[in-house]
Short mmCIF file of N, CA and C in Angstrom, two decimals:
data_model
loop_
_atom_site.label_atom_id
_atom_site.label_comp_id
_atom_site.label_asym_id
_atom_site.label_seq_id
_atom_site.Cartn_x
_atom_site.Cartn_y
_atom_site.Cartn_z
N UNK A 27 91.06 85.31 96.79
CA UNK A 27 91.53 86.70 96.85
C UNK A 27 90.38 87.65 96.49
N UNK A 28 89.68 87.36 95.39
CA UNK A 28 88.60 88.26 94.96
C UNK A 28 87.48 88.32 96.00
N UNK A 29 87.14 87.13 96.56
CA UNK A 29 86.06 87.10 97.55
C UNK A 29 86.46 87.90 98.80
N UNK A 30 87.70 87.73 99.23
CA UNK A 30 88.17 88.46 100.43
C UNK A 30 88.16 89.96 100.16
N UNK A 31 88.63 90.34 98.97
CA UNK A 31 88.65 91.77 98.62
C UNK A 31 87.23 92.32 98.59
N UNK A 32 86.30 91.56 98.03
CA UNK A 32 84.91 92.02 97.97
C UNK A 32 84.33 92.17 99.38
N UNK A 33 84.64 91.22 100.26
CA UNK A 33 84.13 91.29 101.63
C UNK A 33 84.71 92.50 102.37
N UNK A 34 86.00 92.75 102.19
CA UNK A 34 86.61 93.88 102.87
C UNK A 34 86.04 95.19 102.34
N UNK A 35 85.82 95.26 101.01
CA UNK A 35 85.24 96.47 100.43
C UNK A 35 83.82 96.67 100.95
N UNK A 36 83.06 95.59 101.06
CA UNK A 36 81.69 95.69 101.57
C UNK A 36 81.70 96.19 103.02
N UNK A 37 82.62 95.66 103.83
CA UNK A 37 82.70 96.10 105.23
C UNK A 37 83.05 97.59 105.31
N UNK A 38 84.04 98.02 104.50
CA UNK A 38 84.41 99.43 104.50
C UNK A 38 83.25 100.30 104.04
N UNK A 39 82.52 99.82 103.01
CA UNK A 39 81.39 100.59 102.48
C UNK A 39 80.30 100.72 103.55
N UNK A 40 80.02 99.62 104.27
CA UNK A 40 79.02 99.66 105.34
C UNK A 40 79.45 100.63 106.44
N UNK A 41 80.72 100.59 106.80
CA UNK A 41 81.21 101.49 107.85
C UNK A 41 81.08 102.94 107.41
N UNK A 42 81.44 103.24 106.17
CA UNK A 42 81.35 104.62 105.69
C UNK A 42 79.89 105.06 105.64
N UNK A 43 78.98 104.16 105.22
CA UNK A 43 77.56 104.52 105.17
C UNK A 43 77.04 104.78 106.58
N UNK A 44 77.43 103.94 107.55
CA UNK A 44 76.97 104.14 108.92
C UNK A 44 77.48 105.48 109.46
N UNK A 45 78.76 105.79 109.18
CA UNK A 45 79.32 107.05 109.67
C UNK A 45 78.63 108.23 109.01
N UNK A 46 78.34 108.13 107.71
CA UNK A 46 77.70 109.24 107.02
C UNK A 46 76.29 109.46 107.57
N UNK A 47 75.53 108.37 107.78
CA UNK A 47 74.19 108.51 108.34
C UNK A 47 74.26 109.08 109.76
N UNK A 48 75.26 108.63 110.54
CA UNK A 48 75.43 109.13 111.90
C UNK A 48 75.71 110.63 111.89
N UNK A 49 76.61 111.06 110.98
CA UNK A 49 76.93 112.48 110.89
C UNK A 49 75.72 113.29 110.45
N UNK A 50 74.95 112.77 109.50
CA UNK A 50 73.75 113.48 109.04
C UNK A 50 72.74 113.60 110.18
N UNK A 51 72.58 112.52 110.95
CA UNK A 51 71.64 112.55 112.07
C UNK A 51 72.06 113.59 113.11
N UNK A 52 73.35 113.62 113.44
CA UNK A 52 73.85 114.61 114.40
C UNK A 52 73.65 116.02 113.85
N UNK A 53 73.93 116.19 112.55
CA UNK A 53 73.79 117.50 111.92
C UNK A 53 72.33 117.96 111.99
N UNK A 54 71.40 117.04 111.69
CA UNK A 54 69.98 117.41 111.72
C UNK A 54 69.52 117.68 113.15
N UNK A 55 70.08 116.94 114.12
CA UNK A 55 69.66 117.13 115.50
C UNK A 55 70.23 118.43 116.08
N UNK A 56 71.46 118.77 115.70
CA UNK A 56 72.11 119.94 116.29
C UNK A 56 71.82 121.23 115.53
N UNK A 57 71.41 121.13 114.26
CA UNK A 57 71.28 122.34 113.46
C UNK A 57 70.15 123.26 113.92
N UNK A 58 68.92 122.78 114.18
CA UNK A 58 67.84 123.71 114.53
C UNK A 58 68.11 124.57 115.76
N UNK A 59 68.61 124.03 116.89
CA UNK A 59 68.88 124.89 118.05
C UNK A 59 69.92 125.97 117.74
N UNK A 60 70.98 125.59 117.00
CA UNK A 60 72.01 126.57 116.68
C UNK A 60 71.46 127.65 115.77
N UNK A 61 70.63 127.27 114.80
CA UNK A 61 70.03 128.26 113.90
C UNK A 61 69.11 129.18 114.69
N UNK A 62 68.35 128.60 115.63
CA UNK A 62 67.44 129.41 116.43
C UNK A 62 68.24 130.41 117.27
N UNK A 63 69.37 129.96 117.82
CA UNK A 63 70.19 130.86 118.64
C UNK A 63 70.76 132.00 117.80
N UNK A 64 71.27 131.64 116.61
CA UNK A 64 71.92 132.68 115.80
C UNK A 64 70.91 133.65 115.21
N UNK A 65 69.69 133.17 114.87
CA UNK A 65 68.70 134.07 114.29
C UNK A 65 68.16 135.02 115.35
N UNK A 66 68.05 134.54 116.59
CA UNK A 66 67.59 135.40 117.68
C UNK A 66 68.76 136.23 118.18
#
């Protein structure tokens, strides 16, 4: 039970980390053009 719980928690943690990095990457890629448009 403990090993299975640890594995499931690790999988969820990896998924959340991947999603967070993905969102940060999209944010960094999309932010400069939008800022340039709004400042101009």
